[in-house]
mmCIF file with all atom_site columns, C-alpha atoms and ligand atoms in Angstrom:
data_model
loop_
_atom_site.group_PDB
_atom_site.id
_atom_site.type_symbol
_atom_site.label_atom_id
_atom_site.label_alt_id
_atom_site.label_comp_id
_atom_site.label_asym_id
_atom_site.label_entity_id
_atom_site.label_seq_id
_atom_site.pdbx_PDB_ins_code
_atom_site.Cartn_x
_atom_site.Cartn_y
_atom_site.Cartn_z
_atom_site.occupancy
_atom_site.B_iso_or_equiv
_atom_site.pdbx_formal_charge
_atom_site.auth_seq_id
_atom_site.auth_comp_id
_atom_site.auth_asym_id
_atom_site.auth_atom_id
_atom_site.pdbx_PDB_model_num
ATOM   1   C  CA  . MET A 1 1   ? 104.084 97.949  92.320  1.00 94.00 ? 154 MET A CA  1
ATOM   2   C  CA  . ASP A 1 2   ? 104.480 99.152  95.557  1.00 97.00 ? 155 ASP A CA  1
ATOM   3   C  CA  . ILE A 1 3   ? 101.233 101.134 96.662  1.00 98.00 ? 156 ILE A CA  1
ATOM   4   C  CA  . THR A 1 4   ? 100.923 103.637 99.946  1.00 98.00 ? 157 THR A CA  1
ATOM   5   C  CA  . TYR A 1 5   ? 98.015  104.412 101.622 1.00 98.00 ? 158 TYR A CA  1
ATOM   6   C  CA  . LEU A 1 6   ? 97.821  107.840 102.817 1.00 98.00 ? 159 LEU A CA  1
ATOM   7   C  CA  . GLY A 1 7   ? 93.924  108.093 103.811 1.00 98.00 ? 160 GLY A CA  1
ATOM   8   C  CA  . HIS A 1 8   ? 90.644  108.673 102.261 1.00 98.00 ? 161 HIS A CA  1
ATOM   9   C  CA  . SER A 1 9   ? 91.074  108.482 98.311  1.00 99.00 ? 162 SER A CA  1
ATOM   10  C  CA  . CYS A 1 10  ? 94.598  109.052 98.708  1.00 99.00 ? 163 CYS A CA  1
ATOM   11  C  CA  . PHE A 1 11  ? 97.452  106.806 97.528  1.00 99.00 ? 164 PHE A CA  1
ATOM   12  C  CA  . ILE A 1 12  ? 100.627 106.936 96.100  1.00 98.00 ? 165 ILE A CA  1
ATOM   13  C  CA  . MET A 1 13  ? 102.537 104.445 93.960  1.00 98.00 ? 166 MET A CA  1
ATOM   14  C  CA  . ALA A 1 14  ? 105.735 103.693 92.388  1.00 97.00 ? 167 ALA A CA  1
ATOM   15  C  CA  . ILE A 1 15  ? 105.425 102.987 88.794  1.00 96.00 ? 168 ILE A CA  1
ATOM   16  C  CA  . ASN A 1 16  ? 108.072 102.378 86.411  1.00 93.00 ? 169 ASN A CA  1
ATOM   17  C  CA  . GLY A 1 17  ? 110.487 104.490 88.480  1.00 96.00 ? 170 GLY A CA  1
ATOM   18  C  CA  . TYR A 1 18  ? 107.797 107.269 88.841  1.00 97.00 ? 171 TYR A CA  1
ATOM   19  C  CA  . LYS A 1 19  ? 105.998 108.223 91.493  1.00 98.00 ? 172 LYS A CA  1
ATOM   20  C  CA  . ILE A 1 20  ? 101.900 108.812 91.160  1.00 98.00 ? 173 ILE A CA  1
ATOM   21  C  CA  . LEU A 1 21  ? 100.123 110.441 93.634  1.00 98.00 ? 174 LEU A CA  1
ATOM   22  C  CA  . PHE A 1 22  ? 96.276  110.232 93.611  1.00 99.00 ? 175 PHE A CA  1
ATOM   23  C  CA  . ASP A 1 23  ? 93.487  113.150 95.332  1.00 99.00 ? 176 ASP A CA  1
ATOM   24  C  CA  . PRO A 1 24  ? 95.832  114.406 98.096  1.00 98.00 ? 177 PRO A CA  1
ATOM   25  C  CA  . PHE A 1 25  ? 93.540  115.096 101.048 1.00 98.00 ? 178 PHE A CA  1
ATOM   26  C  CA  . ILE A 1 26  ? 95.799  114.444 104.076 1.00 98.00 ? 179 ILE A CA  1
ATOM   27  C  CA  . THR A 1 27  ? 96.670  117.500 106.184 1.00 98.00 ? 180 THR A CA  1
ATOM   28  C  CA  . PRO A 1 28  ? 92.901  118.262 106.766 1.00 98.00 ? 181 PRO A CA  1
ATOM   29  C  CA  . ASN A 1 29  ? 92.343  114.489 107.445 1.00 98.00 ? 182 ASN A CA  1
ATOM   30  C  CA  . PRO A 1 30  ? 93.059  113.518 111.162 1.00 97.00 ? 183 PRO A CA  1
ATOM   31  C  CA  . LEU A 1 31  ? 93.176  110.134 110.645 1.00 98.00 ? 184 LEU A CA  1
ATOM   32  C  CA  . ALA A 1 32  ? 96.389  110.668 108.517 1.00 98.00 ? 185 ALA A CA  1
ATOM   33  C  CA  . GLY A 1 33  ? 98.094  112.638 111.183 1.00 97.00 ? 186 GLY A CA  1
ATOM   34  C  CA  . ASN A 1 34  ? 101.094 110.056 110.661 1.00 97.00 ? 187 ASN A CA  1
ATOM   35  C  CA  . ILE A 1 35  ? 102.023 111.206 107.110 1.00 98.00 ? 188 ILE A CA  1
ATOM   36  C  CA  . ASP A 1 36  ? 104.386 113.749 106.214 1.00 97.00 ? 189 ASP A CA  1
ATOM   37  C  CA  . VAL A 1 37  ? 103.107 115.690 103.590 1.00 97.00 ? 190 VAL A CA  1
ATOM   38  C  CA  . ASN A 1 38  ? 106.166 117.502 102.909 1.00 97.00 ? 191 ASN A CA  1
ATOM   39  C  CA  . SER A 1 39  ? 108.128 114.586 102.055 1.00 96.00 ? 192 SER A CA  1
ATOM   40  C  CA  . LEU A 1 40  ? 106.055 113.718 99.565  1.00 97.00 ? 193 LEU A CA  1
ATOM   41  C  CA  . LYS A 1 41  ? 107.615 114.213 96.132  1.00 97.00 ? 194 LYS A CA  1
ATOM   42  C  CA  . PRO A 1 42  ? 105.536 113.038 93.346  1.00 98.00 ? 195 PRO A CA  1
ATOM   43  C  CA  . ASP A 1 43  ? 106.274 112.785 89.500  1.00 98.00 ? 196 ASP A CA  1
ATOM   44  C  CA  . PHE A 1 44  ? 102.583 113.273 88.987  1.00 98.00 ? 197 PHE A CA  1
ATOM   45  C  CA  . ILE A 1 45  ? 99.163  114.093 90.842  1.00 98.00 ? 198 ILE A CA  1
ATOM   46  C  CA  . LEU A 1 46  ? 96.450  112.585 89.265  1.00 98.00 ? 199 LEU A CA  1
ATOM   47  C  CA  . LEU A 1 47  ? 92.619  114.233 90.175  1.00 99.00 ? 200 LEU A CA  1
ATOM   48  C  CA  . SER A 1 48  ? 89.370  112.576 89.843  1.00 99.00 ? 201 SER A CA  1
ATOM   49  C  CA  . HIS A 1 49  ? 87.502  115.816 90.448  1.00 98.00 ? 202 HIS A CA  1
ATOM   50  C  CA  . GLY A 1 50  ? 87.377  119.355 92.278  1.00 98.00 ? 203 GLY A CA  1
ATOM   51  C  CA  . HIS A 1 51  ? 85.876  118.338 95.617  1.00 98.00 ? 204 HIS A CA  1
ATOM   52  C  CA  . SER A 1 52  ? 88.149  119.694 98.499  1.00 98.00 ? 205 SER A CA  1
ATOM   53  C  CA  . ASP A 1 53  ? 88.362  116.007 99.950  1.00 98.00 ? 206 ASP A CA  1
ATOM   54  C  CA  . HIS A 1 54  ? 90.420  115.160 97.002  1.00 98.00 ? 207 HIS A CA  1
ATOM   55  C  CA  . VAL A 1 55  ? 92.350  118.083 96.170  1.00 98.00 ? 208 VAL A CA  1
ATOM   56  C  CA  . ALA A 1 56  ? 93.025  119.550 99.524  1.00 98.00 ? 209 ALA A CA  1
ATOM   57  C  CA  . ASP A 1 57  ? 97.092  119.351 99.465  1.00 98.00 ? 210 ASP A CA  1
ATOM   58  C  CA  . VAL A 1 58  ? 97.512  119.736 95.651  1.00 98.00 ? 211 VAL A CA  1
ATOM   59  C  CA  . GLU A 1 59  ? 99.113  123.172 96.171  1.00 98.00 ? 212 GLU A CA  1
ATOM   60  C  CA  . LYS A 1 60  ? 101.462 122.240 98.868  1.00 98.00 ? 213 LYS A CA  1
ATOM   61  C  CA  . ILE A 1 61  ? 102.873 119.371 97.182  1.00 98.00 ? 214 ILE A CA  1
ATOM   62  C  CA  . TYR A 1 62  ? 102.952 120.838 93.959  1.00 98.00 ? 215 TYR A CA  1
ATOM   63  C  CA  . ASN A 1 63  ? 105.058 123.714 95.477  1.00 97.00 ? 216 ASN A CA  1
ATOM   64  C  CA  . ASN A 1 64  ? 107.426 121.184 97.128  1.00 95.00 ? 217 ASN A CA  1
ATOM   65  C  CA  . SER A 1 65  ? 108.155 119.081 94.353  1.00 93.00 ? 218 SER A CA  1
ATOM   66  C  CA  . LYS A 1 66  ? 108.698 119.394 90.142  1.00 90.00 ? 219 LYS A CA  1
ATOM   67  C  CA  . THR A 1 67  ? 105.326 117.618 89.286  1.00 97.00 ? 220 THR A CA  1
ATOM   68  C  CA  . THR A 1 68  ? 102.759 117.410 86.548  1.00 98.00 ? 221 THR A CA  1
ATOM   69  C  CA  . LEU A 1 69  ? 98.833  117.571 87.609  1.00 98.00 ? 222 LEU A CA  1
ATOM   70  C  CA  . ILE A 1 70  ? 96.699  115.530 85.614  1.00 99.00 ? 223 ILE A CA  1
ATOM   71  C  CA  . GLY A 1 71  ? 92.559  115.791 85.577  1.00 98.00 ? 224 GLY A CA  1
ATOM   72  C  CA  . GLY A 1 72  ? 89.638  117.045 84.458  1.00 98.00 ? 225 GLY A CA  1
ATOM   73  C  CA  . PHE A 1 73  ? 89.901  120.491 81.765  1.00 98.00 ? 226 PHE A CA  1
ATOM   74  C  CA  . GLU A 1 74  ? 88.184  122.620 84.486  1.00 98.00 ? 227 GLU A CA  1
ATOM   75  C  CA  . VAL A 1 75  ? 90.105  121.406 87.581  1.00 98.00 ? 228 VAL A CA  1
ATOM   76  C  CA  . ILE A 1 76  ? 93.511  121.641 85.793  1.00 98.00 ? 229 ILE A CA  1
ATOM   77  C  CA  . SER A 1 77  ? 92.446  125.070 84.454  1.00 98.00 ? 230 SER A CA  1
ATOM   78  C  CA  . TRP A 1 78  ? 91.507  125.843 87.911  1.00 98.00 ? 231 TRP A CA  1
ATOM   79  C  CA  . PHE A 1 79  ? 95.210  125.085 89.092  1.00 98.00 ? 232 PHE A CA  1
ATOM   80  C  CA  . LYS A 1 80  ? 96.614  126.780 86.240  1.00 98.00 ? 233 LYS A CA  1
ATOM   81  C  CA  . ASN A 1 81  ? 94.997  130.321 87.020  1.00 98.00 ? 234 ASN A CA  1
ATOM   82  C  CA  . LYS A 1 82  ? 96.369  129.774 90.690  1.00 97.00 ? 235 LYS A CA  1
ATOM   83  C  CA  . GLY A 1 83  ? 99.730  129.784 89.118  1.00 97.00 ? 236 GLY A CA  1
ATOM   84  C  CA  . LEU A 1 84  ? 100.223 125.853 89.294  1.00 98.00 ? 237 LEU A CA  1
ATOM   85  C  CA  . GLU A 1 85  ? 101.325 125.917 85.375  1.00 98.00 ? 238 GLU A CA  1
ATOM   86  C  CA  . ASN A 1 86  ? 102.236 122.149 85.122  1.00 98.00 ? 239 ASN A CA  1
ATOM   87  C  CA  . GLY A 1 87  ? 99.092  120.508 84.309  1.00 98.00 ? 240 GLY A CA  1
ATOM   88  C  CA  . HIS A 1 88  ? 97.612  118.318 81.605  1.00 98.00 ? 241 HIS A CA  1
ATOM   89  C  CA  . GLU A 1 89  ? 93.844  118.451 81.157  1.00 98.00 ? 242 GLU A CA  1
ATOM   90  C  CA  . MET A 1 90  ? 91.727  115.568 79.860  1.00 98.00 ? 243 MET A CA  1
ATOM   91  C  CA  . ASN A 1 91  ? 88.048  114.780 80.166  1.00 98.00 ? 244 ASN A CA  1
ATOM   92  C  CA  . PRO A 1 92  ? 86.375  111.433 80.036  1.00 98.00 ? 245 PRO A CA  1
ATOM   93  C  CA  . GLY A 1 93  ? 86.875  109.222 76.894  1.00 98.00 ? 246 GLY A CA  1
ATOM   94  C  CA  . GLY A 1 94  ? 90.333  110.509 76.358  1.00 98.00 ? 247 GLY A CA  1
ATOM   95  C  CA  . SER A 1 95  ? 93.551  108.893 76.867  1.00 98.00 ? 248 SER A CA  1
ATOM   96  C  CA  . TRP A 1 96  ? 97.252  110.035 77.016  1.00 98.00 ? 249 TRP A CA  1
ATOM   97  C  CA  . LYS A 1 97  ? 100.487 108.316 77.144  1.00 98.00 ? 250 LYS A CA  1
ATOM   98  C  CA  . PHE A 1 98  ? 102.596 109.419 80.038  1.00 98.00 ? 251 PHE A CA  1
ATOM   99  C  CA  . ASP A 1 99  ? 106.000 108.575 80.607  1.00 96.00 ? 252 ASP A CA  1
ATOM   100 C  CA  . PHE A 1 100 ? 104.855 106.310 83.336  1.00 97.00 ? 253 PHE A CA  1
ATOM   101 C  CA  . GLY A 1 101 ? 102.128 104.228 81.393  1.00 98.00 ? 254 GLY A CA  1
ATOM   102 C  CA  . THR A 1 102 ? 98.708  105.391 79.428  1.00 98.00 ? 255 THR A CA  1
ATOM   103 C  CA  . VAL A 1 103 ? 95.807  107.310 81.533  1.00 98.00 ? 256 VAL A CA  1
ATOM   104 C  CA  . LYS A 1 104 ? 92.538  107.223 80.066  1.00 98.00 ? 257 LYS A CA  1
ATOM   105 C  CA  . MET A 1 105 ? 90.118  108.994 81.965  1.00 98.00 ? 258 MET A CA  1
ATOM   106 C  CA  . VAL A 1 106 ? 86.560  107.483 82.019  1.00 98.00 ? 259 VAL A CA  1
ATOM   107 C  CA  . SER A 1 107 ? 83.083  108.655 83.402  1.00 98.00 ? 260 SER A CA  1
ATOM   108 C  CA  . ALA A 1 108 ? 82.089  108.795 86.997  1.00 98.00 ? 261 ALA A CA  1
ATOM   109 C  CA  . VAL A 1 109 ? 78.624  109.477 88.255  1.00 98.00 ? 262 VAL A CA  1
ATOM   110 C  CA  . HIS A 1 110 ? 79.247  112.083 90.996  1.00 98.00 ? 263 HIS A CA  1
ATOM   111 C  CA  . SER A 1 111 ? 79.412  115.883 91.378  1.00 98.00 ? 264 SER A CA  1
ATOM   112 C  CA  . SER A 1 112 ? 82.753  118.306 91.062  1.00 98.00 ? 265 SER A CA  1
ATOM   113 C  CA  . SER A 1 113 ? 83.252  121.910 92.124  1.00 98.00 ? 266 SER A CA  1
ATOM   114 C  CA  . MET A 1 114 ? 86.024  123.575 93.184  1.00 98.00 ? 267 MET A CA  1
ATOM   115 C  CA  . PRO A 1 115 ? 87.173  124.426 96.884  1.00 98.00 ? 268 PRO A CA  1
ATOM   116 C  CA  . ASP A 1 116 ? 85.699  128.182 96.414  1.00 98.00 ? 269 ASP A CA  1
ATOM   117 C  CA  . GLY A 1 117 ? 82.624  126.705 94.639  1.00 97.00 ? 270 GLY A CA  1
ATOM   118 C  CA  . SER A 1 118 ? 83.560  127.422 91.022  1.00 97.00 ? 271 SER A CA  1
ATOM   119 C  CA  . TYR A 1 119 ? 82.681  125.052 88.436  1.00 98.00 ? 272 TYR A CA  1
ATOM   120 C  CA  . GLY A 1 120 ? 84.604  121.664 88.323  1.00 98.00 ? 273 GLY A CA  1
ATOM   121 C  CA  . GLY A 1 121 ? 83.566  120.568 85.084  1.00 98.00 ? 274 GLY A CA  1
ATOM   122 C  CA  . ILE A 1 122 ? 82.590  116.824 85.187  1.00 97.00 ? 275 ILE A CA  1
ATOM   123 C  CA  . PRO A 1 123 ? 84.018  114.403 87.795  1.00 98.00 ? 276 PRO A CA  1
ATOM   124 C  CA  . GLY A 1 124 ? 85.897  111.038 86.213  1.00 98.00 ? 277 GLY A CA  1
ATOM   125 C  CA  . GLY A 1 125 ? 87.933  108.003 87.219  1.00 98.00 ? 278 GLY A CA  1
ATOM   126 C  CA  . PHE A 1 126 ? 90.880  106.858 85.740  1.00 99.00 ? 279 PHE A CA  1
ATOM   127 C  CA  . VAL A 1 127 ? 92.031  103.501 83.957  1.00 99.00 ? 280 VAL A CA  1
ATOM   128 C  CA  . ILE A 1 128 ? 95.959  103.390 84.000  1.00 98.00 ? 281 ILE A CA  1
ATOM   129 C  CA  . GLU A 1 129 ? 97.724  100.899 81.826  1.00 98.00 ? 282 GLU A CA  1
ATOM   130 C  CA  . THR A 1 130 ? 101.666 100.287 82.385  1.00 97.00 ? 283 THR A CA  1
ATOM   131 C  CA  . SER A 1 131 ? 104.263 97.850  81.736  1.00 95.00 ? 284 SER A CA  1
ATOM   132 C  CA  . GLU A 1 132 ? 103.484 96.537  85.648  1.00 93.00 ? 285 GLU A CA  1
ATOM   133 C  CA  . LYS A 1 133 ? 99.822  96.369  86.085  1.00 97.00 ? 286 LYS A CA  1
ATOM   134 C  CA  . THR A 1 134 ? 96.575  97.786  84.335  1.00 98.00 ? 287 THR A CA  1
ATOM   135 C  CA  . PHE A 1 135 ? 94.460  99.183  87.460  1.00 98.00 ? 288 PHE A CA  1
ATOM   136 C  CA  . TYR A 1 136 ? 90.997  100.895 87.574  1.00 99.00 ? 289 TYR A CA  1
ATOM   137 C  CA  . TYR A 1 137 ? 91.274  104.223 90.076  1.00 99.00 ? 290 TYR A CA  1
ATOM   138 C  CA  . ALA A 1 138 ? 87.457  105.142 90.181  1.00 99.00 ? 291 ALA A CA  1
ATOM   139 C  CA  . GLY A 1 139 ? 87.721  108.477 91.986  1.00 98.00 ? 292 GLY A CA  1
ATOM   140 C  CA  . ASP A 1 140 ? 83.905  109.338 93.405  1.00 99.00 ? 293 ASP A CA  1
ATOM   141 C  CA  . THR A 1 141 ? 81.141  107.704 91.916  1.00 99.00 ? 294 THR A CA  1
ATOM   142 C  CA  . ALA A 1 142 ? 77.897  105.642 91.806  1.00 98.00 ? 295 ALA A CA  1
ATOM   143 C  CA  . LEU A 1 143 ? 78.274  102.077 90.446  1.00 98.00 ? 296 LEU A CA  1
ATOM   144 C  CA  . HIS A 1 144 ? 77.210  102.488 86.798  1.00 98.00 ? 297 HIS A CA  1
ATOM   145 C  CA  . GLN A 1 145 ? 77.103  100.600 83.510  1.00 98.00 ? 298 GLN A CA  1
ATOM   146 C  CA  . ASP A 1 146 ? 80.297  102.382 81.661  1.00 97.00 ? 299 ASP A CA  1
ATOM   147 C  CA  . MET A 1 147 ? 81.922  100.141 84.054  1.00 98.00 ? 300 MET A CA  1
ATOM   148 C  CA  . LYS A 1 148 ? 81.224  97.183  81.823  1.00 98.00 ? 301 LYS A CA  1
ATOM   149 C  CA  . GLN A 1 149 ? 83.347  98.558  79.019  1.00 98.00 ? 302 GLN A CA  1
ATOM   150 C  CA  . ILE A 1 150 ? 86.312  99.005  81.132  1.00 98.00 ? 303 ILE A CA  1
ATOM   151 C  CA  . GLY A 1 151 ? 85.935  95.291  81.982  1.00 98.00 ? 304 GLY A CA  1
ATOM   152 C  CA  . GLU A 1 152 ? 85.348  94.704  77.940  1.00 98.00 ? 305 GLU A CA  1
ATOM   153 C  CA  . ARG A 1 153 ? 88.381  96.771  76.971  1.00 98.00 ? 306 ARG A CA  1
ATOM   154 C  CA  . PHE A 1 154 ? 90.921  96.119  79.586  1.00 98.00 ? 307 PHE A CA  1
ATOM   155 C  CA  . SER A 1 155 ? 92.417  93.619  81.470  1.00 98.00 ? 308 SER A CA  1
ATOM   156 C  CA  . ILE A 1 156 ? 92.025  94.977  85.206  1.00 98.00 ? 309 ILE A CA  1
ATOM   157 C  CA  . ASP A 1 157 ? 94.646  93.494  87.626  1.00 98.00 ? 310 ASP A CA  1
ATOM   158 C  CA  . PHE A 1 158 ? 92.898  95.223  90.401  1.00 98.00 ? 311 PHE A CA  1
ATOM   159 C  CA  . ALA A 1 159 ? 90.530  98.135  90.901  1.00 99.00 ? 312 ALA A CA  1
ATOM   160 C  CA  . LEU A 1 160 ? 90.571  101.110 93.667  1.00 99.00 ? 313 LEU A CA  1
ATOM   161 C  CA  . LEU A 1 161 ? 86.970  101.806 94.744  1.00 99.00 ? 314 LEU A CA  1
ATOM   162 C  CA  . PRO A 1 162 ? 85.067  104.244 97.016  1.00 99.00 ? 315 PRO A CA  1
ATOM   163 C  CA  . ILE A 1 163 ? 83.202  101.547 99.310  1.00 98.00 ? 316 ILE A CA  1
ATOM   164 C  CA  . GLY A 1 164 ? 81.961  104.133 102.228 1.00 98.00 ? 317 GLY A CA  1
ATOM   165 C  CA  . ASN A 1 165 ? 78.302  104.762 101.008 1.00 98.00 ? 318 ASN A CA  1
ATOM   166 C  CA  . ASN A 1 166 ? 76.352  108.068 101.221 1.00 98.00 ? 319 ASN A CA  1
ATOM   167 C  CA  . PHE A 1 167 ? 78.810  110.290 99.001  1.00 98.00 ? 320 PHE A CA  1
ATOM   168 C  CA  . THR A 1 168 ? 79.688  107.362 96.485  1.00 98.00 ? 321 THR A CA  1
ATOM   169 C  CA  . MET A 1 169 ? 78.956  103.592 96.342  1.00 98.00 ? 322 MET A CA  1
ATOM   170 C  CA  . GLY A 1 170 ? 78.877  101.227 99.187  1.00 98.00 ? 323 GLY A CA  1
ATOM   171 C  CA  . ILE A 1 171 ? 80.568  97.995  99.472  1.00 98.00 ? 324 ILE A CA  1
ATOM   172 C  CA  . GLU A 1 172 ? 77.425  95.895  98.162  1.00 98.00 ? 325 GLU A CA  1
ATOM   173 C  CA  . ASP A 1 173 ? 77.871  98.366  94.733  1.00 98.00 ? 326 ASP A CA  1
ATOM   174 C  CA  . ALA A 1 174 ? 81.415  98.434  94.818  1.00 98.00 ? 327 ALA A CA  1
ATOM   175 C  CA  . VAL A 1 175 ? 81.428  94.474  94.538  1.00 98.00 ? 328 VAL A CA  1
ATOM   176 C  CA  . ILE A 1 176 ? 79.483  95.023  91.254  1.00 98.00 ? 329 ILE A CA  1
ATOM   177 C  CA  . ALA A 1 177 ? 81.496  97.395  89.833  1.00 99.00 ? 330 ALA A CA  1
ATOM   178 C  CA  . ALA A 1 178 ? 84.343  95.105  90.272  1.00 98.00 ? 331 ALA A CA  1
ATOM   179 C  CA  . GLU A 1 179 ? 82.409  92.440  88.681  1.00 98.00 ? 332 GLU A CA  1
ATOM   180 C  CA  . TYR A 1 180 ? 81.768  95.037  86.053  1.00 98.00 ? 333 TYR A CA  1
ATOM   181 C  CA  . VAL A 1 181 ? 85.400  95.858  85.528  1.00 98.00 ? 334 VAL A CA  1
ATOM   182 C  CA  . ASN A 1 182 ? 86.378  92.111  85.624  1.00 98.00 ? 335 ASN A CA  1
ATOM   183 C  CA  . THR A 1 183 ? 88.560  91.817  88.408  1.00 98.00 ? 336 THR A CA  1
ATOM   184 C  CA  . ASN A 1 184 ? 88.679  90.333  92.121  1.00 98.00 ? 337 ASN A CA  1
ATOM   185 C  CA  . LYS A 1 185 ? 91.229  92.293  93.462  1.00 98.00 ? 338 LYS A CA  1
ATOM   186 C  CA  . ILE A 1 186 ? 89.405  95.656  95.232  1.00 98.00 ? 339 ILE A CA  1
ATOM   187 C  CA  . VAL A 1 187 ? 91.354  98.222  97.336  1.00 98.00 ? 340 VAL A CA  1
ATOM   188 C  CA  . GLY A 1 188 ? 88.782  99.920  99.000  1.00 99.00 ? 341 GLY A CA  1
ATOM   189 C  CA  . MET A 1 189 ? 88.894  103.937 99.404  1.00 99.00 ? 342 MET A CA  1
ATOM   190 C  CA  . HIS A 1 190 ? 86.918  107.140 100.845 1.00 99.00 ? 343 HIS A CA  1
ATOM   191 C  CA  . TYR A 1 191 ? 85.481  105.237 103.783 1.00 98.00 ? 344 TYR A CA  1
ATOM   192 C  CA  . ASP A 1 192 ? 86.000  106.142 107.913 1.00 98.00 ? 345 ASP A CA  1
ATOM   193 C  CA  . THR A 1 193 ? 87.031  109.629 107.205 1.00 98.00 ? 346 THR A CA  1
ATOM   194 C  CA  . PHE A 1 194 ? 83.475  111.505 108.076 1.00 98.00 ? 347 PHE A CA  1
ATOM   195 C  CA  . PRO A 1 195 ? 80.703  110.076 110.327 1.00 98.00 ? 348 PRO A CA  1
ATOM   196 C  CA  . TYR A 1 196 ? 78.617  109.337 107.258 1.00 98.00 ? 349 TYR A CA  1
ATOM   197 C  CA  . ILE A 1 197 ? 81.196  106.897 105.430 1.00 98.00 ? 350 ILE A CA  1
ATOM   198 C  CA  . LYS A 1 198 ? 82.462  105.316 108.921 1.00 98.00 ? 351 LYS A CA  1
ATOM   199 C  CA  . LEU A 1 199 ? 82.909  101.593 107.665 1.00 98.00 ? 352 LEU A CA  1
ATOM   200 C  CA  . ASP A 1 200 ? 82.132  98.152  109.083 1.00 98.00 ? 353 ASP A CA  1
ATOM   201 C  CA  . HIS A 1 201 ? 85.459  96.650  108.078 1.00 98.00 ? 354 HIS A CA  1
ATOM   202 C  CA  . GLN A 1 202 ? 84.366  93.317  109.020 1.00 98.00 ? 355 GLN A CA  1
ATOM   203 C  CA  . TYR A 1 203 ? 80.876  93.063  106.870 1.00 98.00 ? 356 TYR A CA  1
ATOM   204 C  CA  . ALA A 1 204 ? 82.490  94.752  104.396 1.00 98.00 ? 357 ALA A CA  1
ATOM   205 C  CA  . LYS A 1 205 ? 85.385  91.895  104.019 1.00 98.00 ? 358 LYS A CA  1
ATOM   206 C  CA  . LYS A 1 206 ? 82.343  89.414  103.856 1.00 98.00 ? 359 LYS A CA  1
ATOM   207 C  CA  . VAL A 1 207 ? 80.067  90.797  101.502 1.00 98.00 ? 360 VAL A CA  1
ATOM   208 C  CA  . ALA A 1 208 ? 83.448  90.939  99.307  1.00 98.00 ? 361 ALA A CA  1
ATOM   209 C  CA  . GLU A 1 209 ? 84.263  87.428  100.129 1.00 98.00 ? 362 GLU A CA  1
ATOM   210 C  CA  . ASP A 1 210 ? 80.804  86.310  99.636  1.00 98.00 ? 363 ASP A CA  1
ATOM   211 C  CA  . LYS A 1 211 ? 81.094  87.120  96.031  1.00 97.00 ? 364 LYS A CA  1
ATOM   212 C  CA  . GLY A 1 212 ? 84.556  86.010  95.620  1.00 98.00 ? 365 GLY A CA  1
ATOM   213 C  CA  . LYS A 1 213 ? 86.274  89.205  96.017  1.00 98.00 ? 366 LYS A CA  1
ATOM   214 C  CA  . SER A 1 214 ? 89.319  90.137  98.194  1.00 98.00 ? 367 SER A CA  1
ATOM   215 C  CA  . LEU A 1 215 ? 89.224  93.472  99.909  1.00 98.00 ? 368 LEU A CA  1
ATOM   216 C  CA  . LEU A 1 216 ? 92.170  95.299  100.659 1.00 98.00 ? 369 LEU A CA  1
ATOM   217 C  CA  . LEU A 1 217 ? 91.866  97.714  103.384 1.00 98.00 ? 370 LEU A CA  1
ATOM   218 C  CA  . MET A 1 218 ? 95.068  99.249  103.740 1.00 98.00 ? 371 MET A CA  1
ATOM   219 C  CA  . GLN A 1 219 ? 96.269  101.001 107.055 1.00 98.00 ? 372 GLN A CA  1
ATOM   220 C  CA  . ILE A 1 220 ? 97.111  104.888 106.681 1.00 98.00 ? 373 ILE A CA  1
ATOM   221 C  CA  . GLY A 1 221 ? 100.704 105.029 106.066 1.00 98.00 ? 374 GLY A CA  1
ATOM   222 C  CA  . GLU A 1 222 ? 101.167 101.151 105.047 1.00 98.00 ? 375 GLU A CA  1
ATOM   223 C  CA  . THR A 1 223 ? 102.795 100.265 102.090 1.00 98.00 ? 376 THR A CA  1
ATOM   224 C  CA  . VAL A 1 224 ? 102.169 96.717  99.749  1.00 98.00 ? 377 VAL A CA  1
ATOM   225 C  CA  . ASN A 1 225 ? 103.113 95.307  96.840  1.00 97.00 ? 378 ASN A CA  1
ATOM   226 C  CA  . ILE A 1 226 ? 100.253 94.793  94.761  1.00 94.00 ? 379 ILE A CA  1
HETATM 227 NI NI1 . NI  B 2 .   ? 83.520  113.838 95.784  1.00 79.22 ? 16  NI  B NI1 1
HETATM 228 MN MN1 . MN  B 3 .   ? 85.025  112.473 97.961  1.00 79.22 ? 17  MN  B MN1 1
#
């Protein structure tokens, strides 16, 4: 499956002929100036929580494409109230079979509010089972014990984990998270975008390697087959 990094925690993946976009934050991200947000035509947009560094470009992309929003109840309801009617509300613990695969919303330890300050429900992450790969998109989260259940219940091929520290776990905890979900393959996210989350790439790779994990730090705009 092809995965393209669009900066911060935003990725677009090609899965079973569908394009799935995660947590779009592109136009406000100076590091993502090479990405043309208007060219993105995802079939689905998954939203981990309501913070603006995860939803900033939802409206623009929605209006440019025929897409379905997937995320927590309050996040999707907020967008529906703004006229973005095509959305599927979930909450942690629930799963639903979409055309591209089955999405289970899982817990995240973080906060969530919408860009206008209104209540964003609780944050989440996603375990996505497809006929190609099964993977974990953690969203913004601390390391937490529920991740062990993901490792017990699913055969995770790779995990997209926040590694920037301060607002989420850092690389040391992310390596433990990879252990909990039982994968050796980490795709890093939520780093470098803001001064508080500037990452020492060499150090992070070494921390991962020392624990037998591979850490993929993608260039913004880069596509890899994973
Ligand atoms: Ni957040
Ligand atoms: Mn964030």
